[in-house]
PDB file of C-alpha atoms in Angstrom:
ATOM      1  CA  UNK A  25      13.903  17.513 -12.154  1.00  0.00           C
ATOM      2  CA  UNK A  26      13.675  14.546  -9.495  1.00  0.00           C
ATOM      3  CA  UNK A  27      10.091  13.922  -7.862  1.00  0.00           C
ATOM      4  CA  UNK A  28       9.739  13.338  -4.455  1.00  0.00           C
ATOM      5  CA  UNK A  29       8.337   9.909  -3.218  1.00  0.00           C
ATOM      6  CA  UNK A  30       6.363  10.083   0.349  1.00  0.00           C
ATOM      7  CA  UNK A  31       5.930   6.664   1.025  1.00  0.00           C
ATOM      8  CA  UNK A  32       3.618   5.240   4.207  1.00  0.00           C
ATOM      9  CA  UNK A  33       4.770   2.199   5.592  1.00  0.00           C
ATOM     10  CA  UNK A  34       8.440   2.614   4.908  1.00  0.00           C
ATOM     11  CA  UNK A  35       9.764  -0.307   7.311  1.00  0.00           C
ATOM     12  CA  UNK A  36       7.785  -3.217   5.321  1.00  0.00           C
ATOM     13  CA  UNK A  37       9.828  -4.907   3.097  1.00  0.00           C
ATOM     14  CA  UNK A  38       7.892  -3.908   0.096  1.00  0.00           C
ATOM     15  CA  UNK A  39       8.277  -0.461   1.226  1.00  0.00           C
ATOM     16  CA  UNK A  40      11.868  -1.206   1.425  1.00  0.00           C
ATOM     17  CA  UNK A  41      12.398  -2.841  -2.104  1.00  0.00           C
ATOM     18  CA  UNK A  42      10.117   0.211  -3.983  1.00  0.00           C
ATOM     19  CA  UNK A  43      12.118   2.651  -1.692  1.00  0.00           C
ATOM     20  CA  UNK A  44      15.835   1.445  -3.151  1.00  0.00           C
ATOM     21  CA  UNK A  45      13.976   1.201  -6.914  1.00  0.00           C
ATOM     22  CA  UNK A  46      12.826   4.807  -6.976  1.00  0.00           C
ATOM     23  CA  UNK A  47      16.438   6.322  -5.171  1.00  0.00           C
ATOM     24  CA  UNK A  48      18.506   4.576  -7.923  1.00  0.00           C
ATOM     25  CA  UNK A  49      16.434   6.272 -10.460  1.00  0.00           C
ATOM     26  CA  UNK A  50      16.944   9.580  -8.752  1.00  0.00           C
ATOM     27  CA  UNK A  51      14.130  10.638  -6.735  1.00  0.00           C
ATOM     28  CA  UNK A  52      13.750  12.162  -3.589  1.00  0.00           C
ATOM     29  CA  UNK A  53      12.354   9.986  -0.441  1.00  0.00           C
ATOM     30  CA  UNK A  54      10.584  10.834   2.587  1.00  0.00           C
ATOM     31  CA  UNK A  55      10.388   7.299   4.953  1.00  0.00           C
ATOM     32  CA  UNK A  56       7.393   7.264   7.225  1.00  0.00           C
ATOM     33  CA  UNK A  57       6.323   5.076   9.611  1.00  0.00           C
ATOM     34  CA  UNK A  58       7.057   4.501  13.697  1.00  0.00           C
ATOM     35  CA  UNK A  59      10.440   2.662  13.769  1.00  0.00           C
ATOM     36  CA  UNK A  60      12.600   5.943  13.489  1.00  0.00           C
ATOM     37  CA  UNK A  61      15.938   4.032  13.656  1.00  0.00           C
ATOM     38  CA  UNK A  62      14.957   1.407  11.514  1.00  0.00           C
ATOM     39  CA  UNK A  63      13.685   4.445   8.830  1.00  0.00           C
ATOM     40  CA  UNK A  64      16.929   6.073   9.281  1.00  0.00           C
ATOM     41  CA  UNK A  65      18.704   3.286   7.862  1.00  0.00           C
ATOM     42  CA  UNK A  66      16.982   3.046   5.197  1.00  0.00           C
ATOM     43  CA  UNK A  67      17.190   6.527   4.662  1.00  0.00           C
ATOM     44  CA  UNK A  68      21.018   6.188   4.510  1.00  0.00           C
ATOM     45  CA  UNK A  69      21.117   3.221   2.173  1.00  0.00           C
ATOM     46  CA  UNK A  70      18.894   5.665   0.034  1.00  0.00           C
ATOM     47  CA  UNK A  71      21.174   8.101  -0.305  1.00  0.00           C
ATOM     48  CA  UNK A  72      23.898   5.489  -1.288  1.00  0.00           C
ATOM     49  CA  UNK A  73      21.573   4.771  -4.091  1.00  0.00           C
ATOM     50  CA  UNK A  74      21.048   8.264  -5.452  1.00  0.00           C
ATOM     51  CA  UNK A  75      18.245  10.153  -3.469  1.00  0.00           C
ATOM     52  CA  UNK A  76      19.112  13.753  -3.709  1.00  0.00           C
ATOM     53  CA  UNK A  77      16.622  14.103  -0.464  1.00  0.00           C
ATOM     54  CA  UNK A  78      16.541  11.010   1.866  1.00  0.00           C
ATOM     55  CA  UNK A  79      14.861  11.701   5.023  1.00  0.00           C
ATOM     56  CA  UNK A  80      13.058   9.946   7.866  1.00  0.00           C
ATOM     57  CA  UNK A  81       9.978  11.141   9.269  1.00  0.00           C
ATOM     58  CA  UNK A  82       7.337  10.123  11.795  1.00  0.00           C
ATOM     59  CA  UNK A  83       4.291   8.258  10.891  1.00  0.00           C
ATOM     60  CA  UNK A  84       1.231   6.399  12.525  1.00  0.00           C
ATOM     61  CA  UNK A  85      -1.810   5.790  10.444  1.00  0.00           C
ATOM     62  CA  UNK A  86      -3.737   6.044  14.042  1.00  0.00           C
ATOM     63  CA  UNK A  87      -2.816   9.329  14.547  1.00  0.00           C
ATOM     64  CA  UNK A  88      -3.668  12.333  12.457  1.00  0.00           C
ATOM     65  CA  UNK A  89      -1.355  14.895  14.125  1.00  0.00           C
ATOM     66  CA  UNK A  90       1.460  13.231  12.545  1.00  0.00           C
ATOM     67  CA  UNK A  91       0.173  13.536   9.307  1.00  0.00           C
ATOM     68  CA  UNK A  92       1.049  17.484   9.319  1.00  0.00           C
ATOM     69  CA  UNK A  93       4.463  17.947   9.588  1.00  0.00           C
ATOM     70  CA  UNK A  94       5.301  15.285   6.633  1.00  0.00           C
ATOM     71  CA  UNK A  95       3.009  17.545   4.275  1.00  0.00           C
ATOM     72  CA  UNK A  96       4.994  20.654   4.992  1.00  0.00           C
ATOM     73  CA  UNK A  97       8.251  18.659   4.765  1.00  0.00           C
ATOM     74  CA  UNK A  98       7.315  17.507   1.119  1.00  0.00           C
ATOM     75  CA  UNK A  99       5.872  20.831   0.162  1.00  0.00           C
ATOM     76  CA  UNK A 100       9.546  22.057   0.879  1.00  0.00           C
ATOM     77  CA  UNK A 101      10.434  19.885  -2.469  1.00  0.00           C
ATOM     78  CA  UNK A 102       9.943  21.028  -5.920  1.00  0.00           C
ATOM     79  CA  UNK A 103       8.844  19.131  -8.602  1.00  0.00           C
ATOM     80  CA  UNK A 104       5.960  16.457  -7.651  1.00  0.00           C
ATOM     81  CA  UNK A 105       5.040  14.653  -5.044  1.00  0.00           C
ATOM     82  CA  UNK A 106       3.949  10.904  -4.898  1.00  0.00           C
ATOM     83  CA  UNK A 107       2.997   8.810  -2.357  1.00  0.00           C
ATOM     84  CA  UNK A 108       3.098   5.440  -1.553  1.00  0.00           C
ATOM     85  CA  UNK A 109       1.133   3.628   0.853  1.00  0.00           C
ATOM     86  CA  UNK A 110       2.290  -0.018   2.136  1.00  0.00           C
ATOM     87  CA  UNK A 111       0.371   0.465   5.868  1.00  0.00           C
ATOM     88  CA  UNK A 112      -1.851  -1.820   6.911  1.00  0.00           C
ATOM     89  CA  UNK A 113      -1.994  -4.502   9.357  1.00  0.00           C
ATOM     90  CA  UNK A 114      -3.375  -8.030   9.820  1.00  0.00           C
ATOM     91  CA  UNK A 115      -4.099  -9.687  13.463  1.00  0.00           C
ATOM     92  CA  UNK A 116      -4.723 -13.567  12.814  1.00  0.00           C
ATOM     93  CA  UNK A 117      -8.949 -13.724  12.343  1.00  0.00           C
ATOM     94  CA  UNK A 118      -9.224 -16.368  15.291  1.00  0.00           C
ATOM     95  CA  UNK A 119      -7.553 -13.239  17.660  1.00  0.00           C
ATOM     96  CA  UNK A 120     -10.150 -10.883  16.186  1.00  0.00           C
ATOM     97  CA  UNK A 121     -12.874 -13.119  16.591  1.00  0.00           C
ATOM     98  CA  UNK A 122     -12.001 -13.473  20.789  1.00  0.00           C
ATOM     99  CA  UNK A 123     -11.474  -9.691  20.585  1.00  0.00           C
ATOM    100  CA  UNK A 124     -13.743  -7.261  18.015  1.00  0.00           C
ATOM    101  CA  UNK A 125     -11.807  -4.466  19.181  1.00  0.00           C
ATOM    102  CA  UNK A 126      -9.569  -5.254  17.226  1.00  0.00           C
ATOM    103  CA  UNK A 127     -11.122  -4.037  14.385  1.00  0.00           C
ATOM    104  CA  UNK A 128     -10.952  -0.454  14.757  1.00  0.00           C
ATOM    105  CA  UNK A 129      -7.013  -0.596  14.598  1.00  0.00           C
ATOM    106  CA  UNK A 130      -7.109  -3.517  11.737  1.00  0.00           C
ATOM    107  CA  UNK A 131      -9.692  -0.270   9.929  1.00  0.00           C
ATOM    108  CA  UNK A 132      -7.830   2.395  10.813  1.00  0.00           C
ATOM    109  CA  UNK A 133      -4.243   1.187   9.590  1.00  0.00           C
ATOM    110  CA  UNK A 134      -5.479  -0.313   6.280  1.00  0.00           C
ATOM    111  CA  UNK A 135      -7.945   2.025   5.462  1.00  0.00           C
ATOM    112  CA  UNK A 136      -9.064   5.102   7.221  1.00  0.00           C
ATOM    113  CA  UNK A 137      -5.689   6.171   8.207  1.00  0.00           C
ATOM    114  CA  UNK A 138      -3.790   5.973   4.168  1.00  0.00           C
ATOM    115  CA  UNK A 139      -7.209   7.423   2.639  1.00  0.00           C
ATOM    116  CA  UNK A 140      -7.021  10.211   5.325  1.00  0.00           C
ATOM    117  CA  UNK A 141      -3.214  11.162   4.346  1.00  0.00           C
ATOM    118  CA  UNK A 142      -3.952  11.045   0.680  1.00  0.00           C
ATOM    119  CA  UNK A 143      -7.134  12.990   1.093  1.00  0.00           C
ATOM    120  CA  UNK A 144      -4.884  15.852   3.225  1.00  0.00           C
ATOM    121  CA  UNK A 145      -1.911  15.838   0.248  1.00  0.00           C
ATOM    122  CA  UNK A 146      -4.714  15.687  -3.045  1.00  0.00           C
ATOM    123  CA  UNK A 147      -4.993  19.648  -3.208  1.00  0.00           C
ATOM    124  CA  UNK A 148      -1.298  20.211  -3.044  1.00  0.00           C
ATOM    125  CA  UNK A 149      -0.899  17.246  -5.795  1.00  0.00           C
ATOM    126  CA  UNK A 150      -3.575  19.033  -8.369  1.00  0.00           C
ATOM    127  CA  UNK A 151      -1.877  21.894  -7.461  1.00  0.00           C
ATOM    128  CA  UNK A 152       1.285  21.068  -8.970  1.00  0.00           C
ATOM    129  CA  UNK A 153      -0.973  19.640 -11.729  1.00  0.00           C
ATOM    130  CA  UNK A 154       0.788  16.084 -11.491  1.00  0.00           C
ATOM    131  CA  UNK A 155       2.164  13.144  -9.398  1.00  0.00           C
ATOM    132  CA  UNK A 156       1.368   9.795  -8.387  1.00  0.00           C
ATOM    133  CA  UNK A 157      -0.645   7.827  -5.537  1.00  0.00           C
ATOM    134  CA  UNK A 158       0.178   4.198  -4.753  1.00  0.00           C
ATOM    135  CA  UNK A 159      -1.994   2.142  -2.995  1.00  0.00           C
ATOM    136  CA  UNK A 160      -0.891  -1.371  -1.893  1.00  0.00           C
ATOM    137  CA  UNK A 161      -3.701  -3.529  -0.781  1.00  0.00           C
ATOM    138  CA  UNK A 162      -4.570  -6.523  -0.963  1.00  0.00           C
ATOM    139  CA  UNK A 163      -6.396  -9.465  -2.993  1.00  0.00           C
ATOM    140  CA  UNK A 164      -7.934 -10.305   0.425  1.00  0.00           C
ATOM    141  CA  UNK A 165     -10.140  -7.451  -0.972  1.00  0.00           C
ATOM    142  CA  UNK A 166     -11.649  -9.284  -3.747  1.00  0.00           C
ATOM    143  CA  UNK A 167     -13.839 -11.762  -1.303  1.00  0.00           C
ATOM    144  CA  UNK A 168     -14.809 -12.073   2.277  1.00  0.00           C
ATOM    145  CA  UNK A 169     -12.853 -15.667   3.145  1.00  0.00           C
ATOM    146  CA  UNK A 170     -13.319 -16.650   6.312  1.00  0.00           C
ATOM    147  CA  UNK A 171      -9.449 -16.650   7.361  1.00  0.00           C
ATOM    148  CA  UNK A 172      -9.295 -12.793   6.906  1.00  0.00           C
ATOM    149  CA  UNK A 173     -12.347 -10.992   6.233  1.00  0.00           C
ATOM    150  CA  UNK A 174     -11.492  -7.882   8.226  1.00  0.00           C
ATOM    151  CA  UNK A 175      -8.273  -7.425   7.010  1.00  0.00           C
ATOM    152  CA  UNK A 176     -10.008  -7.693   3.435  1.00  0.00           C
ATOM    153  CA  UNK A 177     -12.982  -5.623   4.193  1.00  0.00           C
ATOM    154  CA  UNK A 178     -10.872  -2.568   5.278  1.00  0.00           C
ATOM    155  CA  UNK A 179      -8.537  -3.787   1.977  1.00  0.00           C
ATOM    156  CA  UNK A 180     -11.309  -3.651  -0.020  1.00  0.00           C
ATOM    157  CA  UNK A 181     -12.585  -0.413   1.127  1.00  0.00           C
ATOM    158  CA  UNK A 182      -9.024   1.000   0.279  1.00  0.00           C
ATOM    159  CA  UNK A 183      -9.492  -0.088  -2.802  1.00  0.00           C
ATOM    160  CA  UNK A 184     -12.766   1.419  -3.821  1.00  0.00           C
ATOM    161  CA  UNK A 185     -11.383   5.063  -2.205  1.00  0.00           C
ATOM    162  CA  UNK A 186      -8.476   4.785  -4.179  1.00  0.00           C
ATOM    163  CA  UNK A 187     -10.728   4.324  -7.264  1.00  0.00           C
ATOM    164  CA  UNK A 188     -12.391   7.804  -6.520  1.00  0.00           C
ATOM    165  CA  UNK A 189      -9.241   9.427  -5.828  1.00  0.00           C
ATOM    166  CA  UNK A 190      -8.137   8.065  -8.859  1.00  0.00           C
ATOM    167  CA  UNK A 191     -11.366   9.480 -10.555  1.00  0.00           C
ATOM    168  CA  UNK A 192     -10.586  12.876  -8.892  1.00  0.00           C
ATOM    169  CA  UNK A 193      -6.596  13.024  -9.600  1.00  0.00           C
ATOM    170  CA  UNK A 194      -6.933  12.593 -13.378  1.00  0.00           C
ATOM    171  CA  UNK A 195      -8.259  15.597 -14.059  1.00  0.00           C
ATOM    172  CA  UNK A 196      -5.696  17.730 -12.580  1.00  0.00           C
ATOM    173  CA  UNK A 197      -2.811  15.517 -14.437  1.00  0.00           C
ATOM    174  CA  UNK A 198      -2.164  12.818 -11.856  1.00  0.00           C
ATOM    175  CA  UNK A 199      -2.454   9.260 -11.362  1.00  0.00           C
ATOM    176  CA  UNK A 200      -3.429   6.400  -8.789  1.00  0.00           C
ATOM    177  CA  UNK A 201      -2.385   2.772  -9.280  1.00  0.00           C
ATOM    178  CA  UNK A 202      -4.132   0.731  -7.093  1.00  0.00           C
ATOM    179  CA  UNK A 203      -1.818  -2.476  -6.126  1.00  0.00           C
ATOM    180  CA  UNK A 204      -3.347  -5.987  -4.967  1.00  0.00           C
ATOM    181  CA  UNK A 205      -0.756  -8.131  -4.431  1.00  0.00           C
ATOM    182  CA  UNK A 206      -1.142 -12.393  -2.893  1.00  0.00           C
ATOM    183  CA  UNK A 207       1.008 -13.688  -1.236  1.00  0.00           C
ATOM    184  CA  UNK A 208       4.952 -12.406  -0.720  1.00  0.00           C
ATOM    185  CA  UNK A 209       7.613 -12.979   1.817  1.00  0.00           C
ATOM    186  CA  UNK A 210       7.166 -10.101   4.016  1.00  0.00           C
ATOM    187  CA  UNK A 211       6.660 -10.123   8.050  1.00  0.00           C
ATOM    188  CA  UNK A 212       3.109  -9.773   7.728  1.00  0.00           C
ATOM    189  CA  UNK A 213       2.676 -13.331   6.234  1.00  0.00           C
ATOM    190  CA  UNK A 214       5.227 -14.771   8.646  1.00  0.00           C
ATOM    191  CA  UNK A 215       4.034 -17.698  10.145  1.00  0.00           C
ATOM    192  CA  UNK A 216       0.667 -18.326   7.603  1.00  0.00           C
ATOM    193  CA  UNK A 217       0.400 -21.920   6.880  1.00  0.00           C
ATOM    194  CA  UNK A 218      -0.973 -22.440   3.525  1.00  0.00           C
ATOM    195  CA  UNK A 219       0.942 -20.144   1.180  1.00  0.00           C
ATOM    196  CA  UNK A 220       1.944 -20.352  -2.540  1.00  0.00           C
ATOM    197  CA  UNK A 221       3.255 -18.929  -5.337  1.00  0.00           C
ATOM    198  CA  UNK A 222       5.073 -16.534  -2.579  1.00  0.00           C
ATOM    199  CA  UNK A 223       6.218 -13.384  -4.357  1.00  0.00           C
ATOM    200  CA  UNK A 224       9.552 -11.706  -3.180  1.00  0.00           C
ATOM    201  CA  UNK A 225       9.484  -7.799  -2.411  1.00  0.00           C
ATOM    202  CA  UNK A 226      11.696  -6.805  -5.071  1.00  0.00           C
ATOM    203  CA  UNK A 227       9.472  -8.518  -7.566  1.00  0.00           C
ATOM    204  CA  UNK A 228       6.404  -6.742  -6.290  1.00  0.00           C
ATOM    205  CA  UNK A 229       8.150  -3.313  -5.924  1.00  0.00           C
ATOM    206  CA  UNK A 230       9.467  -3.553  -9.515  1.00  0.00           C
ATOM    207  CA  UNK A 231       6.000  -4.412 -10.829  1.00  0.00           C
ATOM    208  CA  UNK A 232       4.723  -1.369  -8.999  1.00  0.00           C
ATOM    209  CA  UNK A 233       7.220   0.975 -10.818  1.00  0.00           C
ATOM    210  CA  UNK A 234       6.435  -0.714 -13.826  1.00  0.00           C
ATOM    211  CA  UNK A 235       2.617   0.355 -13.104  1.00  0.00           C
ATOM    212  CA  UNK A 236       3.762   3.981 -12.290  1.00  0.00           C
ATOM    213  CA  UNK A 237       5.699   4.467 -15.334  1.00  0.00           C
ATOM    214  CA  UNK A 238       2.837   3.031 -17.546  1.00  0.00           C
ATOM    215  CA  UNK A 239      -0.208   4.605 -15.505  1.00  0.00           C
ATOM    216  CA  UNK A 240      -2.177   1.701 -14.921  1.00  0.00           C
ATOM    217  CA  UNK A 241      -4.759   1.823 -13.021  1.00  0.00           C
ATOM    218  CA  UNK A 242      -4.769  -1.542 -11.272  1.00  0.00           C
ATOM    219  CA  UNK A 243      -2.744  -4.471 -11.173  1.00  0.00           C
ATOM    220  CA  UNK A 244      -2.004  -7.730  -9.477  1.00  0.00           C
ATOM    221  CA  UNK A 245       1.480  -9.108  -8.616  1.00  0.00           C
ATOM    222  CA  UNK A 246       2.407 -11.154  -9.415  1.00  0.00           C
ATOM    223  CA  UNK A 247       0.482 -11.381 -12.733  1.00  0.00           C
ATOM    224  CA  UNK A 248      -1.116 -14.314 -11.783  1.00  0.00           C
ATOM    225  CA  UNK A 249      -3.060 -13.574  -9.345  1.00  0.00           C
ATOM    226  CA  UNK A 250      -5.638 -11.611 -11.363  1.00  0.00           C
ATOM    227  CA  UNK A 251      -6.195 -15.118 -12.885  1.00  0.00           C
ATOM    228  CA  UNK A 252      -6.269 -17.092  -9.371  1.00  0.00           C
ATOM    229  CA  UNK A 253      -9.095 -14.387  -8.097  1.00  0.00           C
ATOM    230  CA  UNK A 254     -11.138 -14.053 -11.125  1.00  0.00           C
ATOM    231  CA  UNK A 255     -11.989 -18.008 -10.467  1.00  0.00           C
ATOM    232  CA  UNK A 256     -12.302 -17.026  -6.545  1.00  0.00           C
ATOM    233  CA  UNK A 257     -14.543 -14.312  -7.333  1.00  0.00           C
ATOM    234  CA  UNK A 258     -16.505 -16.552  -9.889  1.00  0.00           C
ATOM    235  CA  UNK A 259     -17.147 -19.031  -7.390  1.00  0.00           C
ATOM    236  CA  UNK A 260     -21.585 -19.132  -6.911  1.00  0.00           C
ATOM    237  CA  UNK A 261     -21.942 -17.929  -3.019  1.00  0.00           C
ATOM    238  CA  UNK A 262     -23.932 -21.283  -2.237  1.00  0.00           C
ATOM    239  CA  UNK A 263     -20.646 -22.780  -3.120  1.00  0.00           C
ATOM    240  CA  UNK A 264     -18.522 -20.425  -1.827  1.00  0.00           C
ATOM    241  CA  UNK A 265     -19.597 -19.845   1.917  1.00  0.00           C
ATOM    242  CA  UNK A 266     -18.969 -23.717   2.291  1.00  0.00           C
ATOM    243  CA  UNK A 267     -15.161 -23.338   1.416  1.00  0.00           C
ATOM    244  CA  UNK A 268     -12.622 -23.111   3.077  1.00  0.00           C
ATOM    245  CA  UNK A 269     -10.054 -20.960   1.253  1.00  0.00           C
TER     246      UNK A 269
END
């Protein structure tokens, strides 16, 4: 029996790449996010690929009375459900810094917003006694650097409820994977001066599956990067807070 994939986020290019990987192996896709048209093509190429269900739906992490009618849509499917969540978003610090406000929506798409969703579909998932969360964040999350620290505060919150819900999920059969990937060629990071090692989408989505299929619990992608922010995160603070990095 296919599974049914509900993934956030759907118009990112990760999104994208994971959504292609998990129609060719047969499952079911639910595309959410605001860009209906864009969705809807997505949604067709899906199909092409092998989804037996490939549907657009509404989504914006900033507003819970869309969450609603993409529950009831998935709890049309049988067999599990599994979500995905690529939202999040990233104003340059410098704008954030002129405007704090700012903050609230940089929260509320990266954080607040996924952990709400995944804390409305968690019954219906340890109901069914099974299925998968994916959480894309960030390593932004690992340590407050001073070209992004919102973006990896509210990263690094995801992470840690992701950790709980991965806590809670277990026992009823399920999974989380949480997902920190650096840098990869995506229209968030257009623009960024000072990239490397930039990862392509495919390459992260394919690691992801890789993590669902194994049930790891978190991983970095590309592999390196767990290697890159264990020195980062080893750094002494005295040292640290004088960097620029």
């Amino acid at each position: 029996m296919s599974e049914t994939w509900i993934i956030l986020g759907a118009t990112s290019s990760m999104a994208k790449a994971f959504a292609r990987a998990v129609a060719e192996r047969g499952d079911g896709v639910l595309l959410a996010g605001r860009d209906m048209d864009d969705l809807k093509r997505s949604a067709a190429d899906c199909a092409q690929r092998g989804a037996p269900v490939a549907e657009a739906v509404k989504f914006d992490a900033r507003k819970r009375e869309s969450f609603t009618p993409i529950y009831k849509r998935a709890l049309r499917e049988d067999g599990m459900i599994n979500v995905a969540v690529f939202v999040g978003s990233m104003p340059p610090q410098e704008d954030i810094d002129a405007d704090p406000s700012l903050i609230e929506g940089v929260v509320k798409d990266s954080f607040t917003g996924p952990a709400e969703f995944l804390q409305g579909i968690a019954p219906e998932m340890e109901a069914r006694g099974g299925g998968c969360a994916v959480g894309v964040g960030s390593v932004a999350g690992d340590r407050g650097r001073i070209g992004n620290y919102v973006y990896g505060a509210a990263k690094a919150g995801f992470a840690t409820y992701l950790s709980g819900l991965r806590n809670r999920l277990t026992r009823a059969g399920g999974h989380v994977v949480t997902v920190k990937p650096g840098f990869v060629d995506t229209g968030m990071t257009w623009g960024i001066e000072g990239m490397f090692l930039v990862a392509t989408p495919e390459k992260v989505a394919a690691d992801i599956l890789k993590a669902v299929d194994k049930k790891r619990n978190v991983i970095y992608t590309p592999f390196f990067w767990r290697y890159i922010m264990l020195i980062i995160r080893s750094i002494p603070e005295f040292i640290f807070k004088k960097m620029s990095i």
